[in-house]
Short mmCIF file of C-alpha atoms in Angstrom, two decimals:
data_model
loop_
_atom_site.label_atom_id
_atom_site.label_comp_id
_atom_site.label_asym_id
_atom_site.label_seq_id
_atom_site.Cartn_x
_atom_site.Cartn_y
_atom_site.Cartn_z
CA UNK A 1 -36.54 50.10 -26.09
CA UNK A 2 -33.80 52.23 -27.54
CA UNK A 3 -34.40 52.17 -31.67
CA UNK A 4 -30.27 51.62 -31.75
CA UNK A 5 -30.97 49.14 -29.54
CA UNK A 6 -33.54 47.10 -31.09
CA UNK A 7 -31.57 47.54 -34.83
CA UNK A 8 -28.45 45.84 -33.20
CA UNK A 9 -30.64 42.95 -31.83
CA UNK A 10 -33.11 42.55 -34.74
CA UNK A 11 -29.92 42.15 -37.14
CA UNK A 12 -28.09 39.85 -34.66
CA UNK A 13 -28.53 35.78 -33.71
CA UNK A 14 -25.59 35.29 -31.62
CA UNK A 15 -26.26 37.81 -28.77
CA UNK A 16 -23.89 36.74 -25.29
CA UNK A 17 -25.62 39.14 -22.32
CA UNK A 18 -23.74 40.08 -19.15
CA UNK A 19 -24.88 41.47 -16.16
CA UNK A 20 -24.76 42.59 -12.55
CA UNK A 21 -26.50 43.48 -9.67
CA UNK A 22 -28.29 46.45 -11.36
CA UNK A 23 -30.49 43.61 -13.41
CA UNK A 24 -31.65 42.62 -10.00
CA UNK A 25 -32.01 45.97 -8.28
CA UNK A 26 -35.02 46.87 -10.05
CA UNK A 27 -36.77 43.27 -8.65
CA UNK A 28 -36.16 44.87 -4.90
CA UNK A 29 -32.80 43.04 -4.83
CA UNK A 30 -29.96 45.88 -3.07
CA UNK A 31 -26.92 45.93 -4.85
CA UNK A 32 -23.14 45.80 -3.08
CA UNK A 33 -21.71 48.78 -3.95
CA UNK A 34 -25.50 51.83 -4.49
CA UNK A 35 -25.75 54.21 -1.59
CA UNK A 36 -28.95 51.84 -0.39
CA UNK A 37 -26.58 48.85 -0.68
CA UNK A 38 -25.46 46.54 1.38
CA UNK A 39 -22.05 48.22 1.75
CA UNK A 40 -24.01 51.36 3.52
CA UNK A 41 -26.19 49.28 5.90
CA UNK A 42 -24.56 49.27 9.91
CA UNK A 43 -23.37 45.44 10.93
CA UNK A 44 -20.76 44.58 13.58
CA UNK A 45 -18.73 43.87 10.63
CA UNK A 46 -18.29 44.98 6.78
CA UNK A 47 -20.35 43.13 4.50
CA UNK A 48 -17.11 42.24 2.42
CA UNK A 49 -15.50 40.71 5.92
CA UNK A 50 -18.95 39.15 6.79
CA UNK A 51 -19.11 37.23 3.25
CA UNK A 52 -15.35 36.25 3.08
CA UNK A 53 -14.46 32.39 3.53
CA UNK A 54 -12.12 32.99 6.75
CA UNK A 55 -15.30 34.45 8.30
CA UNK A 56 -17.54 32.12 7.11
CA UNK A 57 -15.31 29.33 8.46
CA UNK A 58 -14.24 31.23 12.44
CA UNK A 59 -18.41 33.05 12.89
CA UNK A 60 -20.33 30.76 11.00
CA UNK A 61 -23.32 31.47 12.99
CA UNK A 62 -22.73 35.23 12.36
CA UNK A 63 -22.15 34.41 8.79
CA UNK A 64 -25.88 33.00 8.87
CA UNK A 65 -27.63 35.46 10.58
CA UNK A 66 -26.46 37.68 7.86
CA UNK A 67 -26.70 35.63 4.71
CA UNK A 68 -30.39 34.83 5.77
CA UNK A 69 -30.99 38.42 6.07
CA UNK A 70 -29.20 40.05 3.57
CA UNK A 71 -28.87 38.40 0.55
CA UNK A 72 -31.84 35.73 0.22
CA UNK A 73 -34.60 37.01 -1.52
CA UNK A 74 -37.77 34.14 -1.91
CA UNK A 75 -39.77 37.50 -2.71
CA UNK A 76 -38.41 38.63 -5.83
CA UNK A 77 -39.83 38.16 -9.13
CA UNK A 78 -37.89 38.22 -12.74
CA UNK A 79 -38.20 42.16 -14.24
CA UNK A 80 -38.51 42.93 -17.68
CA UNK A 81 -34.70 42.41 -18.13
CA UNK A 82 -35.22 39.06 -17.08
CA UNK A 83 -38.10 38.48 -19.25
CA UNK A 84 -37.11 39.90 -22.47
CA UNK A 85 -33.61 38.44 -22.02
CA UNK A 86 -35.39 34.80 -21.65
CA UNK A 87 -37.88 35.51 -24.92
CA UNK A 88 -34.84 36.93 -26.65
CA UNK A 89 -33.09 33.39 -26.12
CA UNK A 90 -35.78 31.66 -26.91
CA UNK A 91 -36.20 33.62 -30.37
CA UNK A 92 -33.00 31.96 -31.10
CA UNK A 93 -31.08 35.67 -30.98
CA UNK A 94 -29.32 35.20 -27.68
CA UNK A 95 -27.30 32.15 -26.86
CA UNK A 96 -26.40 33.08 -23.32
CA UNK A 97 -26.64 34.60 -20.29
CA UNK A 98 -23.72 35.32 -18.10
CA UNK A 99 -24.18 36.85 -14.68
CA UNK A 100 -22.61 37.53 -11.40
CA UNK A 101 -25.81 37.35 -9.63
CA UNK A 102 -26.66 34.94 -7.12
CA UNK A 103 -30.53 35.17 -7.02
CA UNK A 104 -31.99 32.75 -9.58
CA UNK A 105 -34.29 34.97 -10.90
CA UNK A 106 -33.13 34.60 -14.78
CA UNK A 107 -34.40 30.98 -14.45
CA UNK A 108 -37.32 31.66 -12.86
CA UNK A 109 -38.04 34.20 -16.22
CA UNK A 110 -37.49 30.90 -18.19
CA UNK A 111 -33.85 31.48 -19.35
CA UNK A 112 -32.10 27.98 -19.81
CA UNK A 113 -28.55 29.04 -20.45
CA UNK A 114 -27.42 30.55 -17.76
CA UNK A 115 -23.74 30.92 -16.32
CA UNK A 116 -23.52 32.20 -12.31
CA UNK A 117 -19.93 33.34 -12.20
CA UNK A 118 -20.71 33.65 -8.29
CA UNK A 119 -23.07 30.72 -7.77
CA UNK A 120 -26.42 30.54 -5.88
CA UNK A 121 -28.07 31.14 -2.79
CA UNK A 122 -30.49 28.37 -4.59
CA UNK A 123 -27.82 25.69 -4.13
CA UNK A 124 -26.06 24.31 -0.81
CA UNK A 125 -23.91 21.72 0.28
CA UNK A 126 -23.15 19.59 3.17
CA UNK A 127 -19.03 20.38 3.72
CA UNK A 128 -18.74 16.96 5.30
CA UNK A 129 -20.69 14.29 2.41
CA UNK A 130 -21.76 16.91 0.00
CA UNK A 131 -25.72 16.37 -0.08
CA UNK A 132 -27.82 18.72 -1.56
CA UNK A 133 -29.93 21.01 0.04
CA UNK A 134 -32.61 23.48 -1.57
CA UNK A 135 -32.60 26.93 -0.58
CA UNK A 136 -35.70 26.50 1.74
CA UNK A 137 -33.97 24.07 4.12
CA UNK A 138 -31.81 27.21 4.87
CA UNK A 139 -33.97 29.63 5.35
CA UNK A 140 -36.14 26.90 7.59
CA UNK A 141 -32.89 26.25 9.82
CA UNK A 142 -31.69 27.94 13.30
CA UNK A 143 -28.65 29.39 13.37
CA UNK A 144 -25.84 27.12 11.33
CA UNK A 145 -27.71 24.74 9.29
CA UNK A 146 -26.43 20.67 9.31
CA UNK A 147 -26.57 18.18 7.27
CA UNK A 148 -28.27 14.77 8.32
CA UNK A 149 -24.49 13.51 8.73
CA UNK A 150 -24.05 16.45 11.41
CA UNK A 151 -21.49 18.46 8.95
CA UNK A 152 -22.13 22.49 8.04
CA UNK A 153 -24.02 23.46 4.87
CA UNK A 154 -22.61 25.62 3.15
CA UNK A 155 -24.08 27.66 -0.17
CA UNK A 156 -22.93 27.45 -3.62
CA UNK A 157 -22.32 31.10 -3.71
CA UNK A 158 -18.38 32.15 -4.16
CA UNK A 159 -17.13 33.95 -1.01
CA UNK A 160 -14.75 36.85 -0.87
CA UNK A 161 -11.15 34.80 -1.12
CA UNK A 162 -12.89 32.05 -2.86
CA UNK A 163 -11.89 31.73 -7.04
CA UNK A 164 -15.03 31.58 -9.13
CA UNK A 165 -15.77 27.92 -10.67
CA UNK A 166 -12.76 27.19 -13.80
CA UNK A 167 -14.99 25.68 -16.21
CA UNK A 168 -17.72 28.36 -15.86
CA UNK A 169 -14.88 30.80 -16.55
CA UNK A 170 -13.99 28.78 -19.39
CA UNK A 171 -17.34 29.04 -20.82
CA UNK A 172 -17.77 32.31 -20.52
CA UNK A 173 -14.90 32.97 -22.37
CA UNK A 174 -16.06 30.81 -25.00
CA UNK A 175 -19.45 32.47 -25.39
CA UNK A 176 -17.77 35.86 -25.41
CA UNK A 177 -15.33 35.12 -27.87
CA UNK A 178 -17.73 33.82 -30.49
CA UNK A 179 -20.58 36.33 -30.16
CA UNK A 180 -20.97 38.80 -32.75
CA UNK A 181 -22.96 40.97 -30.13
CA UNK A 182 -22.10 41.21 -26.73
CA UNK A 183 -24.83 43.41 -24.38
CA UNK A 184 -23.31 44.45 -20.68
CA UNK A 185 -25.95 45.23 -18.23
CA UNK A 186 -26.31 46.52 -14.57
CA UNK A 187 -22.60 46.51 -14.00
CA UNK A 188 -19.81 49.37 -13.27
CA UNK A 189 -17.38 46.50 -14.48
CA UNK A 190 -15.11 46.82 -11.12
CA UNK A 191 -15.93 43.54 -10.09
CA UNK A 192 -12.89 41.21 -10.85
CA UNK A 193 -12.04 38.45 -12.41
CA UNK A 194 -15.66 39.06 -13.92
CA UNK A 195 -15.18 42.63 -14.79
CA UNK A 196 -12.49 41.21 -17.22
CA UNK A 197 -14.34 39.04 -19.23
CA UNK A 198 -15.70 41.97 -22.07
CA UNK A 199 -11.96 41.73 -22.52
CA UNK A 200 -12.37 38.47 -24.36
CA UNK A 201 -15.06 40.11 -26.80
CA UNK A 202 -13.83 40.77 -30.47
CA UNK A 203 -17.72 40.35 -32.33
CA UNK A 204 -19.45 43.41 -34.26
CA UNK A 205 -21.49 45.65 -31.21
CA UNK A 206 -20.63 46.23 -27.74
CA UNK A 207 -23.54 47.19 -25.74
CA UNK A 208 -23.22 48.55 -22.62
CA UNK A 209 -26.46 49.91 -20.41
CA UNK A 210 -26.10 50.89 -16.51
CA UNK A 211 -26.80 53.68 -14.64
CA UNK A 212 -23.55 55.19 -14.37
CA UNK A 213 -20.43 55.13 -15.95
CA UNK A 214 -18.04 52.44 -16.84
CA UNK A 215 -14.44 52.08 -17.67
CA UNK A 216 -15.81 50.47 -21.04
CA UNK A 217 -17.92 53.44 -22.23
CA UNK A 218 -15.28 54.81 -24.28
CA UNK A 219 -15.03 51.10 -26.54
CA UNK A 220 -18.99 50.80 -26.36
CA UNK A 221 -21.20 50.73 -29.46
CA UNK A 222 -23.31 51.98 -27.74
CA UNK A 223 -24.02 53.21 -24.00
CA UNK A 224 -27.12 53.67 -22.30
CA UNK A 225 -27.24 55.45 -18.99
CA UNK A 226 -30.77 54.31 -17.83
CA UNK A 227 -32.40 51.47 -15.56
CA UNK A 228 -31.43 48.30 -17.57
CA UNK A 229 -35.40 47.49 -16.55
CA UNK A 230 -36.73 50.67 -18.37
CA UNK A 231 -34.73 49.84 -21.06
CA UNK A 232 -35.88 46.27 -21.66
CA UNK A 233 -39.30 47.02 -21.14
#
């Protein structure tokens, strides 16, 4: 790890992390936006149509054949982002995670607190009476999955037009605001409202590690331009 690195966290106990889809890249997981992404793989439709909630309500059966493809992962396993970030938490240094991925995998490394500004492919709900259902009933269903009641499942995952979750927003805020560190990780910060929330952070150290540049670098503490992965490890 980065000697800066490991000064600012050694001297800290009220760390706030937030990251993108670069903390899942490294567990096989292709980000949106890389030239391997999803934006650069051929479908009869753009990913960001495919994954809106018009489309998801008119092709729901295309919607499906996509989602089960392209963004559920049962495969992955936590990286050493994951790992450390869940050790550092339970050190007592960081009091959150905040993340706009929709994977999972910063539970399954053991983190407990753990805001998904975009949800989870791990959650789904009947549209019609709101059961539960785990993410293996969806994978295990053909074409549009139903509930027992005979309405569509849908997943807990925010959809292009869809507005992330208020009091998870509100949260996040609140974590921000009151950390004295605040580490941002796998993210070009484009990604609105989320992109937005560093805005909130007034505390001592901004951290900022991702591959390439951000519109932050220039307020950073300190920026480093490797795997977030590497960096962690």
């Amino acid at each position: 790890m980065n000697e800066q690195l490991k000064k600012i966290i050694a001297d800290s106990n009220n760390i706030v992390f937030f990251g993108g889809a670069g903390v899942s890249t490294e567990s096989g997981i292709p980000d949106f936006r890389s030239v391997d992404g999803l934006y650069n793989t051929l479908y009869k439709y753009p990913p960001e149509t495919i994954i809106s909630h018009t489309f998801f309500m008119r092709n729901t059966s295309e919607f499906y054949d996509f989602y089960k493809n392209k963004m559920i992962f049962l495969d992955a396993m936590p990286n050493q982002a994951h790992i450390r970030l869940a050790e550092l938490e339970k050190e007592g240094k960081l009091k959150c995670v905040i993340t706009q991925n929709i994977d999972g995998l910063h539970q399954d490394a053991g983190s407990k607190n753990v805001l998904e500004l975009h949800g989870s492919v791990r959650r789904n709900y009947c549209m019609k009476c709101g059961k539960f259902y785990d993410v293996q009933s969806i994978v295990n269903s053909s074409g549009v999955p139903k509930c027992q009641c005979g309405g569509t499942i849908k997943p807990d995952v925010v959809l292009y037009e869809e507005s992330l979750d208020g009091e998870i927003l509100e949260k996040s805020v609140e974590y921000i605001e009151k950390a004295d560190v605040l580490i941002v990780g796998g993210t070009s910060l484009v990604v609105y409202p989320a992109a937005g929330l560093v805005n909130y952070f007034k505390g001592k150290k901004l951290v900022l590690i991702n591959k390439s540049t951000t519109s932050l670098d220039n307020r950073a503490d300190l920026v480093i331009s490797e795997n977030i992965g590497k960096v962690f490890e």
